[in-house]
Amino acid sequence: MTHIILLGPPGAGKGTQAQMLVEDRNMIQLSTGDMLREAKDSGTEMGKIVADVMARGDLVTDEIVIGLIREKLEGDKAGGFIFDGFPRTLAQADALAELMAEQEEVLDHAIELQVNDGVLVDRIVGRAADALAAGGTARADDNAESLKIRLMAYYKQTSPLIGYYHAKGLLKGVDGLGTMEGVKAEIASVLDD
Ligand code: AMP
């Protein structure tokens, strides 16, 4: 069983890679973004609280996301967890370390998908356009205004985790600018090493 974190700014490809790992390795994707969107769509109290913050592109409170993750860690672990979009702050990273210790599990790798900002903007704007062309709706936060705030949140609050996991000896950098299959192969070589 392997437990990993996928780190990287919005649009780096974390969700796409997580889904491939679910299919190929029977791992469990724990995306706090997906959990929060579900809460919002089903209109729970918590969903109502987070809706505005998410649409704006800011981070929801540590307490809320740590609560969501805590529940999942107590369930089925299958081939291991892929933390996708969590942790996003140092407090979340510390909380995750404690929760994993309680479960007597260890985190194996923090994989950083490295990309540059120009590509992110294109990808996210493209993601919104694809969703609309397919007759769907774009995410409320896939627009230029929210993206700026999401990127700022990433650099201010989440990017310190790169140093944090480096210091723990868990950081593995992967070039996130390759093709989907290329990135997948790089991640596979980290996991199978
Ligand atoms: P994502 O789908 O990972 O891009 O997340 C979408 C939005 O959900 C983010 O912009 C935040 O508002 C919120 N969110 C998701 N995960 C977290 C987290 N770990 N901590 C705080 N906010 C989060």
Coordinates of C-alpha atoms and ligand atoms in Angstrom, one line a residue:
M1 CA 0.0 0.0 0.0
T2 CA 1.4 3.4 -1.0
H3 CA 0.1 6.7 0.2
I4 CA 1.0 9.8 -1.8
I5 CA 0.3 13.5 -1.9
L6 CA 0.0 15.3 -5.3
L7 CA 1.3 18.8 -4.9
G8 CA 1.1 21.6 -7.5
P9 CA -0.8 24.7 -8.4
P10 CA -4.4 24.7 -9.8
G11 CA -4.3 23.3 -13.3
A12 CA -1.1 21.3 -12.8
G13 CA -2.9 18.1 -13.6
K14 CA -3.3 16.6 -10.1
G15 CA -6.9 15.4 -10.7
T16 CA -6.1 13.8 -14.0
Q17 CA -3.1 11.9 -12.7
A18 CA -5.0 10.9 -9.5
Q19 CA -7.8 9.4 -11.7
M20 CA -5.3 7.4 -13.7
L21 CA -3.7 6.1 -10.4
V22 CA -7.2 5.0 -9.2
E23 CA -7.7 3.0 -12.4
D24 CA -4.2 1.5 -12.6
R25 CA -3.4 0.9 -9.0
N26 CA -6.6 0.6 -7.1
M27 CA -5.7 3.6 -5.1
I28 CA -8.3 5.9 -3.5
Q29 CA -8.4 9.6 -4.6
L30 CA -9.0 12.0 -1.7
S31 CA -9.8 15.3 -3.4
T32 CA -10.9 17.9 -0.8
G33 CA -12.0 20.1 -3.8
D34 CA -14.4 17.3 -5.0
M35 CA -15.7 16.7 -1.5
L36 CA -16.4 20.4 -1.0
R37 CA -18.1 20.7 -4.4
E38 CA -20.3 17.7 -3.5
A39 CA -21.2 19.4 -0.2
K40 CA -22.0 22.6 -2.1
D41 CA -24.1 20.9 -4.7
S42 CA -26.1 18.9 -2.2
G43 CA -26.8 22.0 -0.3
T44 CA -25.5 20.9 3.2
E45 CA -24.9 23.5 5.9
M46 CA -21.2 23.2 5.3
G47 CA -21.7 23.5 1.5
K48 CA -23.4 26.8 2.0
I49 CA -20.6 28.1 4.2
V50 CA -17.9 27.2 1.7
A51 CA -19.6 28.2 -1.6
D52 CA -18.6 31.9 -1.6
V53 CA -15.1 31.2 -0.5
M54 CA -14.6 28.6 -3.2
A55 CA -16.1 30.7 -6.0
R56 CA -13.8 33.5 -5.0
G57 CA -10.8 31.2 -5.1
D58 CA -9.7 31.5 -1.5
L59 CA -9.0 28.6 0.8
V60 CA -11.7 27.2 3.1
T61 CA -10.8 26.8 6.8
D62 CA -8.3 24.1 7.9
E63 CA -10.8 22.8 10.3
I64 CA -13.3 22.0 7.6
V65 CA -10.9 20.2 5.3
I66 CA -9.2 18.3 8.1
G67 CA -12.6 17.1 9.2
L68 CA -13.4 15.8 5.7
I69 CA -10.0 14.0 5.4
R70 CA -10.3 12.5 9.0
E71 CA -13.5 10.7 8.1
K72 CA -12.0 9.2 4.9
L73 CA -8.8 7.9 6.6
E74 CA -10.9 5.7 8.9
G75 CA -12.4 4.0 5.9
D76 CA -11.2 1.5 3.2
K77 CA -7.5 2.1 2.2
A78 CA -7.4 -0.2 -0.8
G79 CA -4.1 0.3 -2.7
G80 CA -3.4 3.5 -0.7
F81 CA -4.5 7.1 -0.7
I82 CA -3.8 9.8 -3.2
F83 CA -4.2 13.2 -1.5
D84 CA -5.2 15.5 -4.2
G85 CA -5.5 19.2 -3.3
F86 CA -4.8 18.4 0.4
P87 CA -2.8 19.5 2.4
R88 CA -2.8 23.1 1.2
T89 CA -1.4 24.8 4.4
L90 CA 1.3 23.9 6.9
A91 CA -1.4 23.3 9.6
Q92 CA -3.1 20.8 7.3
A93 CA 0.2 19.1 6.6
D94 CA 0.9 18.7 10.4
A95 CA -2.7 17.5 10.9
L96 CA -2.2 14.9 8.1
A97 CA 1.0 13.6 9.7
E98 CA -0.9 13.1 13.0
L99 CA -3.9 11.5 11.4
M100 CA -1.7 9.1 9.5
A101 CA 0.2 8.2 12.7
E102 CA -3.1 7.5 14.4
Q103 CA -3.9 5.1 11.6
E104 CA -0.4 3.6 11.8
E105 CA 0.2 4.5 8.2
V106 CA 3.1 6.3 6.6
L107 CA 3.1 8.8 3.8
D108 CA 5.4 7.5 1.1
H109 CA 5.9 10.5 -1.3
A110 CA 4.9 14.1 -1.9
I111 CA 5.0 14.4 -5.7
E112 CA 5.2 17.9 -6.9
L113 CA 3.9 18.5 -10.4
Q114 CA 6.1 21.3 -11.7
V115 CA 4.5 23.7 -14.3
N116 CA 4.7 27.4 -15.1
D117 CA 1.9 29.9 -14.7
G118 CA 1.4 30.7 -18.4
V119 CA 0.4 27.1 -19.0
L120 CA -1.9 27.0 -16.0
V121 CA -4.0 29.9 -17.3
D122 CA -4.3 28.3 -20.7
R123 CA -5.2 25.0 -19.2
I124 CA -7.8 26.3 -16.9
V125 CA -9.4 28.6 -19.4
G126 CA -9.4 25.6 -21.8
R127 CA -11.0 23.4 -19.1
A128 CA -13.9 25.9 -18.7
A129 CA -14.3 26.1 -22.5
D130 CA -14.3 22.3 -22.9
A131 CA -16.9 21.9 -20.2
L132 CA -19.2 24.5 -21.9
A133 CA -18.7 23.0 -25.4
A134 CA -19.7 19.6 -24.0
G135 CA -23.0 21.1 -22.9
G136 CA -21.9 21.2 -19.2
T137 CA -21.2 24.0 -16.9
A138 CA -17.8 25.3 -16.0
R139 CA -16.6 25.3 -12.4
A140 CA -17.6 28.5 -10.7
D141 CA -13.9 29.2 -9.9
D142 CA -12.6 28.5 -13.5
N143 CA -12.4 32.1 -14.5
A144 CA -9.5 34.6 -14.8
E145 CA -10.5 36.5 -11.6
S146 CA -10.7 33.5 -9.3
L147 CA -7.6 31.9 -10.9
K148 CA -5.5 34.9 -9.9
I149 CA -6.7 34.4 -6.3
R150 CA -6.2 30.6 -6.5
L151 CA -2.7 31.1 -7.7
M152 CA -1.9 33.6 -5.0
A153 CA -3.3 31.2 -2.4
Y154 CA -1.1 28.5 -3.8
Y155 CA 2.1 30.6 -3.7
K156 CA 1.4 32.2 -0.3
Q157 CA -0.1 29.2 1.6
T158 CA 0.6 26.0 -0.2
S159 CA 4.1 26.3 -1.8
P160 CA 5.8 26.3 1.7
L161 CA 4.8 22.6 1.7
I162 CA 7.5 22.0 -0.9
G163 CA 10.2 22.9 1.6
Y164 CA 8.3 21.1 4.3
Y165 CA 8.2 17.7 2.5
H166 CA 11.7 18.2 1.2
A167 CA 12.9 18.5 4.8
K168 CA 11.0 15.3 5.6
G169 CA 12.8 13.6 2.7
L170 CA 9.5 12.9 0.9
L171 CA 9.5 15.4 -2.0
K172 CA 9.8 14.1 -5.6
G173 CA 9.6 16.6 -8.4
V174 CA 8.0 15.6 -11.6
D175 CA 7.9 17.7 -14.8
G176 CA 4.2 18.5 -15.2
L177 CA 4.5 19.9 -18.6
G178 CA 4.8 16.6 -20.5
T179 CA 1.9 14.7 -22.0
M180 CA -0.6 13.0 -19.7
E181 CA 1.1 9.7 -20.4
G182 CA 4.6 11.2 -19.9
V183 CA 3.7 12.6 -16.5
K184 CA 2.0 9.3 -15.7
A185 CA 5.2 7.4 -16.5
E186 CA 7.3 9.8 -14.3
I187 CA 5.0 9.3 -11.4
A188 CA 5.1 5.5 -12.0
S189 CA 8.8 5.5 -11.8
V190 CA 8.6 7.3 -8.4
L191 CA 6.1 4.8 -7.1
D192 CA 7.9 1.7 -8.5
D193 CA 11.4 2.8 -7.4
Ligands
AMP1 P1 -9.5 22.1 -6.1 O1 -10.6 21.4 -6.8 O2 -8.5 21.3 -5.4 O3 -8.9 23.1 -7.1 O4 -10.3 23.0 -5.0 C1 -11.3 23.9 -5.3 C2 -11.4 24.9 -4.1 O5 -11.8 24.2 -3.0 C3 -10.2 25.7 -3.7 O6 -9.9 26.8 -4.5 C4 -10.5 26.0 -2.2 O7 -11.5 27.1 -2.2 C5 -11.2 24.7 -1.8 N1 -10.3 23.7 -1.3 C6 -10.0 22.5 -1.8 N2 -9.1 21.8 -1.0 C7 -8.8 22.7 0.0 C8 -7.9 22.6 1.1 N3 -7.1 21.5 1.3 N4 -7.8 23.6 1.9 C9 -8.6 24.7 1.8 N5 -9.4 24.9 0.7 C10 -9.5 23.9 -0.2

